[in-house]
């Protein structure tokens, strides 16, 4: 399983207060690119190529899709990132104290660093099997979500574990000036295992990447296949363009689900998944305010959004 570096609990030594507006400005420019693609191209999550031809309409797209629940969830995490920027600058003196709180250390150790991808894998496949596949025995869903899982796993491995040697995040650190106190060692873990000290001036936020990608992939399953969520939107979310109710794609209603052992087991899985999502979001918010520099989190943000955005174009 891909591993994540643990938080280093020390006062911010990256001169956060000296971050100029250039960082934030360029960040906003690059941040807008993927969402421009999302909002300008009217691609559904599931496409029947025989009946549908995607068009751009010069960004004049359906408001129904623009306000779809999944697109709203995509905006949640970058919104927290942007909102945390002033708090990061104002509260940086408390970084070392926040890192010592038992609740924060517990979440970081047991839900992210040590067992993070295991939690994600377990929740992901339980939801895929019991909410997407079993209700209608739909093999297309199983194939689709298998593709998504493989792409996400490869992406995490490339970023954090191996990419023809050092992973991408480590290569970024070395380019930024990361060094080992022992000459001839250019890998962080190898440096630490050899008793050296790894000096890293730019530590891309792997926690950000993991928390965003994992949470959004679980949210995608929830919004499309969990009945007490997907059944809510057709009744309560309005399509502002056509003045009709939003239709959740490929969803099943509560009446279609029989009260059996599978339903009970599925409900237990969903409740556990909601609890984990809440814990992940709390840790994501804490990370946004108290850990890493603004540019480091920005790199983690873009990498975390990559797979959740790409899945919209996978058949």
PDB file of C-alpha atoms in Angstrom:
ATOM      1  CA  UNK A   1       0.000   0.000   0.000  1.00  0.00           C
ATOM      2  CA  UNK A   2       1.257   3.526  -0.733  1.00  0.00           C
ATOM      3  CA  UNK A   3       2.545   5.189   2.413  1.00  0.00           C
ATOM      4  CA  UNK A   4       2.287   8.798   3.504  1.00  0.00           C
ATOM      5  CA  UNK A   5       4.847  10.782   5.425  1.00  0.00           C
ATOM      6  CA  UNK A   6       3.864  11.628   8.959  1.00  0.00           C
ATOM      7  CA  UNK A   7       3.412  15.205  10.018  1.00  0.00           C
ATOM      8  CA  UNK A   8       6.503  16.853  11.381  1.00  0.00           C
ATOM      9  CA  UNK A   9       5.412  18.843  14.393  1.00  0.00           C
ATOM     10  CA  UNK A  10       7.477  21.991  14.471  1.00  0.00           C
ATOM     11  CA  UNK A  11       6.817  25.706  14.113  1.00  0.00           C
ATOM     12  CA  UNK A  12       6.474  26.842  10.540  1.00  0.00           C
ATOM     13  CA  UNK A  13      10.020  27.519   9.380  1.00  0.00           C
ATOM     14  CA  UNK A  14       9.066  28.367   5.837  1.00  0.00           C
ATOM     15  CA  UNK A  15       8.512  32.089   6.302  1.00  0.00           C
ATOM     16  CA  UNK A  16       4.805  31.812   5.601  1.00  0.00           C
ATOM     17  CA  UNK A  17       4.381  35.504   6.338  1.00  0.00           C
ATOM     18  CA  UNK A  18       6.786  36.312   3.528  1.00  0.00           C
ATOM     19  CA  UNK A  19       4.616  34.610   0.921  1.00  0.00           C
ATOM     20  CA  UNK A  20       3.927  37.337  -1.615  1.00  0.00           C
ATOM     21  CA  UNK A  21       0.726  37.854  -3.528  1.00  0.00           C
ATOM     22  CA  UNK A  22       2.508  36.397  -6.551  1.00  0.00           C
ATOM     23  CA  UNK A  23       2.128  32.890  -5.079  1.00  0.00           C
ATOM     24  CA  UNK A  24      -1.566  33.349  -4.503  1.00  0.00           C
ATOM     25  CA  UNK A  25      -2.135  35.010  -7.894  1.00  0.00           C
ATOM     26  CA  UNK A  26      -0.348  32.342  -9.888  1.00  0.00           C
ATOM     27  CA  UNK A  27      -2.019  29.726  -7.761  1.00  0.00           C
ATOM     28  CA  UNK A  28      -5.415  31.117  -8.700  1.00  0.00           C
ATOM     29  CA  UNK A  29      -4.525  31.119 -12.396  1.00  0.00           C
ATOM     30  CA  UNK A  30      -3.360  27.507 -12.475  1.00  0.00           C
ATOM     31  CA  UNK A  31      -6.150  26.438 -10.164  1.00  0.00           C
ATOM     32  CA  UNK A  32      -8.740  27.779 -12.611  1.00  0.00           C
ATOM     33  CA  UNK A  33      -7.552  25.570 -15.502  1.00  0.00           C
ATOM     34  CA  UNK A  34      -9.026  22.207 -14.461  1.00  0.00           C
ATOM     35  CA  UNK A  35     -12.302  23.779 -13.367  1.00  0.00           C
ATOM     36  CA  UNK A  36     -12.561  25.670 -16.644  1.00  0.00           C
ATOM     37  CA  UNK A  37     -12.439  22.283 -18.348  1.00  0.00           C
ATOM     38  CA  UNK A  38     -15.008  20.817 -15.969  1.00  0.00           C
ATOM     39  CA  UNK A  39     -17.520  23.620 -16.394  1.00  0.00           C
ATOM     40  CA  UNK A  40     -17.048  24.260 -20.120  1.00  0.00           C
ATOM     41  CA  UNK A  41     -17.465  20.681 -21.344  1.00  0.00           C
ATOM     42  CA  UNK A  42     -20.834  19.050 -20.896  1.00  0.00           C
ATOM     43  CA  UNK A  43     -19.702  15.443 -20.320  1.00  0.00           C
ATOM     44  CA  UNK A  44     -21.851  13.163 -18.155  1.00  0.00           C
ATOM     45  CA  UNK A  45     -20.281  10.607 -15.830  1.00  0.00           C
ATOM     46  CA  UNK A  46     -21.845   7.718 -17.750  1.00  0.00           C
ATOM     47  CA  UNK A  47     -22.065   8.098 -21.509  1.00  0.00           C
ATOM     48  CA  UNK A  48     -24.009   6.148 -24.081  1.00  0.00           C
ATOM     49  CA  UNK A  49     -22.050   6.975 -27.215  1.00  0.00           C
ATOM     50  CA  UNK A  50     -24.877   5.849 -29.454  1.00  0.00           C
ATOM     51  CA  UNK A  51     -27.239   8.493 -28.127  1.00  0.00           C
ATOM     52  CA  UNK A  52     -25.015  11.319 -27.009  1.00  0.00           C
ATOM     53  CA  UNK A  53     -22.437  13.525 -28.663  1.00  0.00           C
ATOM     54  CA  UNK A  54     -20.475  15.864 -26.348  1.00  0.00           C
ATOM     55  CA  UNK A  55     -20.290  19.509 -27.326  1.00  0.00           C
ATOM     56  CA  UNK A  56     -18.783  22.613 -25.777  1.00  0.00           C
ATOM     57  CA  UNK A  57     -21.405  25.282 -26.658  1.00  0.00           C
ATOM     58  CA  UNK A  58     -18.755  27.960 -25.961  1.00  0.00           C
ATOM     59  CA  UNK A  59     -19.130  27.419 -22.241  1.00  0.00           C
ATOM     60  CA  UNK A  60     -22.899  27.927 -22.407  1.00  0.00           C
ATOM     61  CA  UNK A  61     -23.631  24.649 -20.737  1.00  0.00           C
ATOM     62  CA  UNK A  62     -26.485  23.259 -18.717  1.00  0.00           C
ATOM     63  CA  UNK A  63     -26.915  24.778 -15.280  1.00  0.00           C
ATOM     64  CA  UNK A  64     -28.219  21.420 -14.133  1.00  0.00           C
ATOM     65  CA  UNK A  65     -24.804  19.852 -14.670  1.00  0.00           C
ATOM     66  CA  UNK A  66     -22.987  22.891 -13.388  1.00  0.00           C
ATOM     67  CA  UNK A  67     -24.831  22.632 -10.088  1.00  0.00           C
ATOM     68  CA  UNK A  68     -24.732  18.842  -9.837  1.00  0.00           C
ATOM     69  CA  UNK A  69     -23.870  17.468  -6.385  1.00  0.00           C
ATOM     70  CA  UNK A  70     -20.561  15.977  -7.521  1.00  0.00           C
ATOM     71  CA  UNK A  71     -19.400  19.262  -9.039  1.00  0.00           C
ATOM     72  CA  UNK A  72     -20.317  20.985  -5.780  1.00  0.00           C
ATOM     73  CA  UNK A  73     -18.227  18.441  -3.863  1.00  0.00           C
ATOM     74  CA  UNK A  74     -15.331  19.122  -6.256  1.00  0.00           C
ATOM     75  CA  UNK A  75     -15.459  22.795  -5.276  1.00  0.00           C
ATOM     76  CA  UNK A  76     -15.571  22.112  -1.533  1.00  0.00           C
ATOM     77  CA  UNK A  77     -11.906  21.243  -1.060  1.00  0.00           C
ATOM     78  CA  UNK A  78     -10.358  24.098  -3.082  1.00  0.00           C
ATOM     79  CA  UNK A  79     -12.764  26.469  -1.323  1.00  0.00           C
ATOM     80  CA  UNK A  80     -11.416  25.342   2.058  1.00  0.00           C
ATOM     81  CA  UNK A  81      -7.867  25.751   0.735  1.00  0.00           C
ATOM     82  CA  UNK A  82      -8.502  29.325  -0.412  1.00  0.00           C
ATOM     83  CA  UNK A  83     -10.339  30.186   2.795  1.00  0.00           C
ATOM     84  CA  UNK A  84      -7.488  28.812   4.896  1.00  0.00           C
ATOM     85  CA  UNK A  85      -4.824  31.081   3.365  1.00  0.00           C
ATOM     86  CA  UNK A  86      -5.404  34.084   5.688  1.00  0.00           C
ATOM     87  CA  UNK A  87      -5.764  31.745   8.678  1.00  0.00           C
ATOM     88  CA  UNK A  88      -2.476  30.071   7.781  1.00  0.00           C
ATOM     89  CA  UNK A  89      -0.727  33.438   7.877  1.00  0.00           C
ATOM     90  CA  UNK A  90      -2.430  34.547  11.086  1.00  0.00           C
ATOM     91  CA  UNK A  91      -2.203  31.362  13.150  1.00  0.00           C
ATOM     92  CA  UNK A  92       1.173  29.929  12.119  1.00  0.00           C
ATOM     93  CA  UNK A  93       2.553  30.438  15.659  1.00  0.00           C
ATOM     94  CA  UNK A  94       0.194  27.726  16.904  1.00  0.00           C
ATOM     95  CA  UNK A  95       1.391  25.033  14.482  1.00  0.00           C
ATOM     96  CA  UNK A  96       3.570  23.219  17.008  1.00  0.00           C
ATOM     97  CA  UNK A  97       0.789  23.114  19.612  1.00  0.00           C
ATOM     98  CA  UNK A  98      -1.888  21.823  17.216  1.00  0.00           C
ATOM     99  CA  UNK A  99       0.417  19.007  16.194  1.00  0.00           C
ATOM    100  CA  UNK A 100       0.668  17.781  19.778  1.00  0.00           C
ATOM    101  CA  UNK A 101      -3.084  17.486  20.374  1.00  0.00           C
ATOM    102  CA  UNK A 102      -4.010  13.826  20.920  1.00  0.00           C
ATOM    103  CA  UNK A 103      -7.040  13.953  18.596  1.00  0.00           C
ATOM    104  CA  UNK A 104      -4.966  15.357  15.726  1.00  0.00           C
ATOM    105  CA  UNK A 105      -2.153  12.860  16.256  1.00  0.00           C
ATOM    106  CA  UNK A 106      -4.674   9.998  16.428  1.00  0.00           C
ATOM    107  CA  UNK A 107      -6.359  10.959  13.164  1.00  0.00           C
ATOM    108  CA  UNK A 108      -3.052  11.491  11.409  1.00  0.00           C
ATOM    109  CA  UNK A 109      -1.522   8.244  12.627  1.00  0.00           C
ATOM    110  CA  UNK A 110      -4.416   5.823  12.264  1.00  0.00           C
ATOM    111  CA  UNK A 111      -6.539   7.278   9.448  1.00  0.00           C
ATOM    112  CA  UNK A 112      -3.870   8.700   7.150  1.00  0.00           C
ATOM    113  CA  UNK A 113      -0.171   7.948   7.610  1.00  0.00           C
ATOM    114  CA  UNK A 114      -0.188   4.309   8.677  1.00  0.00           C
ATOM    115  CA  UNK A 115      -3.483   2.948   7.369  1.00  0.00           C
ATOM    116  CA  UNK A 116      -4.789   5.657   5.072  1.00  0.00           C
ATOM    117  CA  UNK A 117      -4.808   3.817   1.770  1.00  0.00           C
ATOM    118  CA  UNK A 118      -6.010   0.650   3.459  1.00  0.00           C
ATOM    119  CA  UNK A 119      -9.019   2.552   4.840  1.00  0.00           C
ATOM    120  CA  UNK A 120      -9.697   4.007   1.410  1.00  0.00           C
ATOM    121  CA  UNK A 121      -9.359   0.670  -0.379  1.00  0.00           C
ATOM    122  CA  UNK A 122     -11.656  -1.104   2.082  1.00  0.00           C
ATOM    123  CA  UNK A 123     -14.359   1.569   1.980  1.00  0.00           C
ATOM    124  CA  UNK A 124     -14.109   1.978  -1.781  1.00  0.00           C
ATOM    125  CA  UNK A 125     -14.601  -1.683  -2.650  1.00  0.00           C
ATOM    126  CA  UNK A 126     -17.292  -2.276  -0.040  1.00  0.00           C
ATOM    127  CA  UNK A 127     -19.265   0.632  -1.485  1.00  0.00           C
ATOM    128  CA  UNK A 128     -18.616  -0.469  -5.065  1.00  0.00           C
ATOM    129  CA  UNK A 129     -19.790  -4.015  -4.431  1.00  0.00           C
ATOM    130  CA  UNK A 130     -22.752  -3.354  -2.117  1.00  0.00           C
ATOM    131  CA  UNK A 131     -24.087  -0.061  -3.483  1.00  0.00           C
ATOM    132  CA  UNK A 132     -23.090   0.002  -7.161  1.00  0.00           C
ATOM    133  CA  UNK A 133     -22.850  -3.624  -8.279  1.00  0.00           C
ATOM    134  CA  UNK A 134     -25.098  -5.886  -6.187  1.00  0.00           C
ATOM    135  CA  UNK A 135     -28.431  -3.981  -6.371  1.00  0.00           C
ATOM    136  CA  UNK A 136     -28.713  -4.528 -10.140  1.00  0.00           C
ATOM    137  CA  UNK A 137     -25.769  -6.855 -10.809  1.00  0.00           C
ATOM    138  CA  UNK A 138     -24.405  -4.203 -13.148  1.00  0.00           C
ATOM    139  CA  UNK A 139     -20.989  -5.301 -14.431  1.00  0.00           C
ATOM    140  CA  UNK A 140     -20.459  -1.970 -16.175  1.00  0.00           C
ATOM    141  CA  UNK A 141     -20.287  -0.250 -12.796  1.00  0.00           C
ATOM    142  CA  UNK A 142     -17.788  -2.844 -11.570  1.00  0.00           C
ATOM    143  CA  UNK A 143     -15.561  -2.336 -14.610  1.00  0.00           C
ATOM    144  CA  UNK A 144     -15.838   1.449 -14.383  1.00  0.00           C
ATOM    145  CA  UNK A 145     -14.881   1.666 -10.716  1.00  0.00           C
ATOM    146  CA  UNK A 146     -12.081  -0.863 -11.174  1.00  0.00           C
ATOM    147  CA  UNK A 147     -10.574   1.458 -13.788  1.00  0.00           C
ATOM    148  CA  UNK A 148     -10.897   4.403 -11.424  1.00  0.00           C
ATOM    149  CA  UNK A 149      -9.238   2.531  -8.563  1.00  0.00           C
ATOM    150  CA  UNK A 150      -6.322   1.396 -10.734  1.00  0.00           C
ATOM    151  CA  UNK A 151      -5.776   4.907 -12.098  1.00  0.00           C
ATOM    152  CA  UNK A 152      -5.889   6.405  -8.615  1.00  0.00           C
ATOM    153  CA  UNK A 153      -3.492   3.796  -7.194  1.00  0.00           C
ATOM    154  CA  UNK A 154      -0.991   4.287 -10.022  1.00  0.00           C
ATOM    155  CA  UNK A 155      -1.248   8.059  -9.557  1.00  0.00           C
ATOM    156  CA  UNK A 156      -0.583   7.836  -5.808  1.00  0.00           C
ATOM    157  CA  UNK A 157       2.348   5.451  -6.348  1.00  0.00           C
ATOM    158  CA  UNK A 158       3.883   7.734  -8.989  1.00  0.00           C
ATOM    159  CA  UNK A 159       3.539  10.756  -6.724  1.00  0.00           C
ATOM    160  CA  UNK A 160       4.608   9.222  -3.404  1.00  0.00           C
ATOM    161  CA  UNK A 161       6.407   5.908  -3.943  1.00  0.00           C
ATOM    162  CA  UNK A 162       8.183   5.354  -7.254  1.00  0.00           C
ATOM    163  CA  UNK A 163       8.549   6.954 -10.653  1.00  0.00           C
ATOM    164  CA  UNK A 164      11.522   5.299 -12.331  1.00  0.00           C
ATOM    165  CA  UNK A 165      13.398   5.944  -9.120  1.00  0.00           C
ATOM    166  CA  UNK A 166      12.339   8.793  -6.882  1.00  0.00           C
ATOM    167  CA  UNK A 167       8.601   9.613  -6.821  1.00  0.00           C
ATOM    168  CA  UNK A 168       7.339  12.884  -8.278  1.00  0.00           C
ATOM    169  CA  UNK A 169       6.966  14.677  -4.925  1.00  0.00           C
ATOM    170  CA  UNK A 170      10.515  13.762  -3.948  1.00  0.00           C
ATOM    171  CA  UNK A 171      11.844  14.924  -7.310  1.00  0.00           C
ATOM    172  CA  UNK A 172      10.100  18.268  -6.760  1.00  0.00           C
ATOM    173  CA  UNK A 173      11.768  18.498  -3.340  1.00  0.00           C
ATOM    174  CA  UNK A 174      15.223  17.772  -4.799  1.00  0.00           C
ATOM    175  CA  UNK A 175      14.708  20.377  -7.523  1.00  0.00           C
ATOM    176  CA  UNK A 176      13.733  22.851  -4.797  1.00  0.00           C
ATOM    177  CA  UNK A 177      16.972  22.086  -2.950  1.00  0.00           C
ATOM    178  CA  UNK A 178      16.308  19.083  -0.689  1.00  0.00           C
ATOM    179  CA  UNK A 179      19.520  17.389   0.426  1.00  0.00           C
ATOM    180  CA  UNK A 180      20.726  14.585   2.677  1.00  0.00           C
ATOM    181  CA  UNK A 181      23.498  15.146   5.217  1.00  0.00           C
ATOM    182  CA  UNK A 182      25.148  11.996   3.823  1.00  0.00           C
ATOM    183  CA  UNK A 183      26.659  12.545   0.395  1.00  0.00           C
ATOM    184  CA  UNK A 184      25.491  10.423  -2.505  1.00  0.00           C
ATOM    185  CA  UNK A 185      21.982   9.786  -1.097  1.00  0.00           C
ATOM    186  CA  UNK A 186      19.095  11.462  -2.899  1.00  0.00           C
ATOM    187  CA  UNK A 187      16.117   9.586  -1.438  1.00  0.00           C
ATOM    188  CA  UNK A 188      14.469  10.748   1.776  1.00  0.00           C
ATOM    189  CA  UNK A 189      13.754   7.325   3.254  1.00  0.00           C
ATOM    190  CA  UNK A 190      17.203   6.052   2.307  1.00  0.00           C
ATOM    191  CA  UNK A 191      18.699   9.095   3.982  1.00  0.00           C
ATOM    192  CA  UNK A 192      16.803   8.553   7.224  1.00  0.00           C
ATOM    193  CA  UNK A 193      17.477   4.809   7.236  1.00  0.00           C
ATOM    194  CA  UNK A 194      21.189   5.543   6.913  1.00  0.00           C
ATOM    195  CA  UNK A 195      21.093   7.854   9.908  1.00  0.00           C
ATOM    196  CA  UNK A 196      21.249  11.055   7.881  1.00  0.00           C
ATOM    197  CA  UNK A 197      19.211  14.235   8.143  1.00  0.00           C
ATOM    198  CA  UNK A 198      16.951  15.123   5.224  1.00  0.00           C
ATOM    199  CA  UNK A 199      16.593  18.871   4.683  1.00  0.00           C
ATOM    200  CA  UNK A 200      13.516  19.642   2.615  1.00  0.00           C
ATOM    201  CA  UNK A 201      12.743  23.290   1.744  1.00  0.00           C
ATOM    202  CA  UNK A 202       9.622  22.331  -0.247  1.00  0.00           C
ATOM    203  CA  UNK A 203       7.526  19.431   1.044  1.00  0.00           C
ATOM    204  CA  UNK A 204       4.548  18.903  -1.279  1.00  0.00           C
ATOM    205  CA  UNK A 205       1.545  17.970   0.838  1.00  0.00           C
ATOM    206  CA  UNK A 206       0.957  14.239   0.352  1.00  0.00           C
ATOM    207  CA  UNK A 207      -1.751  14.443   3.039  1.00  0.00           C
ATOM    208  CA  UNK A 208      -3.604  16.964   0.910  1.00  0.00           C
ATOM    209  CA  UNK A 209      -3.379  14.753  -2.156  1.00  0.00           C
ATOM    210  CA  UNK A 210      -4.531  11.640  -0.327  1.00  0.00           C
ATOM    211  CA  UNK A 211      -7.359  13.271   1.622  1.00  0.00           C
ATOM    212  CA  UNK A 212      -8.787  15.069  -1.414  1.00  0.00           C
ATOM    213  CA  UNK A 213      -8.622  12.198  -3.902  1.00  0.00           C
ATOM    214  CA  UNK A 214      -9.831   9.542  -1.461  1.00  0.00           C
ATOM    215  CA  UNK A 215     -12.689  11.665  -0.128  1.00  0.00           C
ATOM    216  CA  UNK A 216     -13.937  12.701  -3.559  1.00  0.00           C
ATOM    217  CA  UNK A 217     -13.880   9.161  -4.938  1.00  0.00           C
ATOM    218  CA  UNK A 218     -15.920   7.980  -1.958  1.00  0.00           C
ATOM    219  CA  UNK A 219     -18.258  10.964  -2.407  1.00  0.00           C
ATOM    220  CA  UNK A 220     -18.727  10.003  -6.060  1.00  0.00           C
ATOM    221  CA  UNK A 221     -19.968   6.584  -4.995  1.00  0.00           C
ATOM    222  CA  UNK A 222     -22.239   8.103  -2.370  1.00  0.00           C
ATOM    223  CA  UNK A 223     -23.831  10.663  -4.657  1.00  0.00           C
ATOM    224  CA  UNK A 224     -24.531   8.141  -7.396  1.00  0.00           C
ATOM    225  CA  UNK A 225     -25.385   4.909  -5.613  1.00  0.00           C
ATOM    226  CA  UNK A 226     -26.294   5.378  -1.951  1.00  0.00           C
ATOM    227  CA  UNK A 227     -30.073   5.495  -1.942  1.00  0.00           C
ATOM    228  CA  UNK A 228     -30.673   7.851   0.983  1.00  0.00           C
ATOM    229  CA  UNK A 229     -28.376  10.400  -0.727  1.00  0.00           C
ATOM    230  CA  UNK A 230     -29.030   9.876  -4.446  1.00  0.00           C
ATOM    231  CA  UNK A 231     -32.758   9.601  -3.744  1.00  0.00           C
ATOM    232  CA  UNK A 232     -32.721  12.984  -2.026  1.00  0.00           C
ATOM    233  CA  UNK A 233     -31.533  15.116  -4.937  1.00  0.00           C
ATOM    234  CA  UNK A 234     -34.279  14.390  -7.499  1.00  0.00           C
ATOM    235  CA  UNK A 235     -36.794  15.683  -4.944  1.00  0.00           C
ATOM    236  CA  UNK A 236     -34.917  18.666  -3.531  1.00  0.00           C
ATOM    237  CA  UNK A 237     -32.364  20.014  -6.043  1.00  0.00           C
ATOM    238  CA  UNK A 238     -33.794  22.224  -8.784  1.00  0.00           C
ATOM    239  CA  UNK A 239     -32.408  22.542 -12.307  1.00  0.00           C
ATOM    240  CA  UNK A 240     -32.330  26.351 -12.578  1.00  0.00           C
ATOM    241  CA  UNK A 241     -32.205  26.287 -16.375  1.00  0.00           C
ATOM    242  CA  UNK A 242     -35.260  24.112 -16.973  1.00  0.00           C
ATOM    243  CA  UNK A 243     -37.059  24.656 -13.652  1.00  0.00           C
ATOM    244  CA  UNK A 244     -37.182  20.916 -13.120  1.00  0.00           C
ATOM    245  CA  UNK A 245     -35.813  18.658 -10.435  1.00  0.00           C
ATOM    246  CA  UNK A 246     -32.276  17.407 -10.752  1.00  0.00           C
ATOM    247  CA  UNK A 247     -32.041  13.778 -11.887  1.00  0.00           C
ATOM    248  CA  UNK A 248     -29.232  11.828 -10.252  1.00  0.00           C
ATOM    249  CA  UNK A 249     -27.522   9.585 -12.849  1.00  0.00           C
ATOM    250  CA  UNK A 250     -27.918   5.844 -12.496  1.00  0.00           C
ATOM    251  CA  UNK A 251     -29.485   6.093  -9.058  1.00  0.00           C
ATOM    252  CA  UNK A 252     -31.986   3.750  -7.489  1.00  0.00           C
ATOM    253  CA  UNK A 253     -34.816   4.781  -5.225  1.00  0.00           C
ATOM    254  CA  UNK A 254     -35.497   3.591  -1.709  1.00  0.00           C
ATOM    255  CA  UNK A 255     -38.560   1.722  -2.908  1.00  0.00           C
ATOM    256  CA  UNK A 256     -36.397  -0.358  -5.256  1.00  0.00           C
ATOM    257  CA  UNK A 257     -34.331  -1.717  -2.387  1.00  0.00           C
ATOM    258  CA  UNK A 258     -35.657  -4.681  -0.442  1.00  0.00           C
ATOM    259  CA  UNK A 259     -35.382  -4.856   3.332  1.00  0.00           C
ATOM    260  CA  UNK A 260     -32.950  -7.745   3.616  1.00  0.00           C
ATOM    261  CA  UNK A 261     -29.600  -8.587   5.169  1.00  0.00           C
ATOM    262  CA  UNK A 262     -27.736  -6.999   2.290  1.00  0.00           C
ATOM    263  CA  UNK A 263     -29.615  -3.747   2.894  1.00  0.00           C
ATOM    264  CA  UNK A 264     -28.705  -3.800   6.607  1.00  0.00           C
ATOM    265  CA  UNK A 265     -25.058  -4.584   5.869  1.00  0.00           C
ATOM    266  CA  UNK A 266     -24.981  -1.892   3.201  1.00  0.00           C
ATOM    267  CA  UNK A 267     -26.361   0.663   5.651  1.00  0.00           C
ATOM    268  CA  UNK A 268     -23.663  -0.213   8.190  1.00  0.00           C
ATOM    269  CA  UNK A 269     -20.993   0.277   5.521  1.00  0.00           C
ATOM    270  CA  UNK A 270     -22.476   3.629   4.546  1.00  0.00           C
ATOM    271  CA  UNK A 271     -22.554   4.876   8.142  1.00  0.00           C
ATOM    272  CA  UNK A 272     -18.912   3.877   8.675  1.00  0.00           C
ATOM    273  CA  UNK A 273     -17.968   5.567   5.397  1.00  0.00           C
ATOM    274  CA  UNK A 274     -19.710   8.799   6.445  1.00  0.00           C
ATOM    275  CA  UNK A 275     -17.836   8.747   9.757  1.00  0.00           C
ATOM    276  CA  UNK A 276     -14.486   8.270   7.994  1.00  0.00           C
ATOM    277  CA  UNK A 277     -15.315  11.044   5.516  1.00  0.00           C
ATOM    278  CA  UNK A 278     -16.067  13.417   8.399  1.00  0.00           C
ATOM    279  CA  UNK A 279     -12.793  12.524  10.158  1.00  0.00           C
ATOM    280  CA  UNK A 280     -10.856  12.992   6.916  1.00  0.00           C
ATOM    281  CA  UNK A 281     -12.469  16.379   6.335  1.00  0.00           C
ATOM    282  CA  UNK A 282     -11.627  17.512   9.874  1.00  0.00           C
ATOM    283  CA  UNK A 283      -7.993  16.518   9.321  1.00  0.00           C
ATOM    284  CA  UNK A 284      -8.032  18.182   5.899  1.00  0.00           C
ATOM    285  CA  UNK A 285      -9.238  21.423   7.475  1.00  0.00           C
ATOM    286  CA  UNK A 286      -6.584  21.227  10.203  1.00  0.00           C
ATOM    287  CA  UNK A 287      -3.903  20.569   7.573  1.00  0.00           C
ATOM    288  CA  UNK A 288      -5.175  23.518   5.536  1.00  0.00           C
ATOM    289  CA  UNK A 289      -4.693  25.935   8.408  1.00  0.00           C
ATOM    290  CA  UNK A 290      -1.741  24.637  10.397  1.00  0.00           C
ATOM    291  CA  UNK A 291       0.550  22.491   8.255  1.00  0.00           C
ATOM    292  CA  UNK A 292       2.640  23.014   5.122  1.00  0.00           C
ATOM    293  CA  UNK A 293       3.166  26.240   3.220  1.00  0.00           C
ATOM    294  CA  UNK A 294       0.592  27.700   0.861  1.00  0.00           C
ATOM    295  CA  UNK A 295       2.480  26.568  -2.306  1.00  0.00           C
ATOM    296  CA  UNK A 296       3.067  23.078  -0.851  1.00  0.00           C
ATOM    297  CA  UNK A 297      -0.642  22.655  -0.236  1.00  0.00           C
ATOM    298  CA  UNK A 298      -1.402  24.019  -3.686  1.00  0.00           C
ATOM    299  CA  UNK A 299       0.659  21.252  -5.298  1.00  0.00           C
ATOM    300  CA  UNK A 300      -1.146  18.697  -3.131  1.00  0.00           C
ATOM    301  CA  UNK A 301      -4.490  20.237  -4.086  1.00  0.00           C
ATOM    302  CA  UNK A 302      -3.906  19.955  -7.831  1.00  0.00           C
ATOM    303  CA  UNK A 303      -2.628  16.393  -7.550  1.00  0.00           C
ATOM    304  CA  UNK A 304      -5.544  15.427  -5.303  1.00  0.00           C
ATOM    305  CA  UNK A 305      -8.116  16.786  -7.763  1.00  0.00           C
ATOM    306  CA  UNK A 306      -6.591  15.064 -10.785  1.00  0.00           C
ATOM    307  CA  UNK A 307      -8.276  11.643 -10.584  1.00  0.00           C
ATOM    308  CA  UNK A 308     -11.676  12.933  -9.310  1.00  0.00           C
ATOM    309  CA  UNK A 309     -11.821  15.250 -12.344  1.00  0.00           C
ATOM    310  CA  UNK A 310     -10.502  12.696 -14.825  1.00  0.00           C
ATOM    311  CA  UNK A 311     -13.117  10.098 -13.812  1.00  0.00           C
ATOM    312  CA  UNK A 312     -15.783  12.315 -15.384  1.00  0.00           C
ATOM    313  CA  UNK A 313     -14.292  11.459 -18.797  1.00  0.00           C
ATOM    314  CA  UNK A 314     -13.705   7.734 -18.311  1.00  0.00           C
ATOM    315  CA  UNK A 315     -16.232   5.321 -19.809  1.00  0.00           C
TER     316      UNK A 315
END
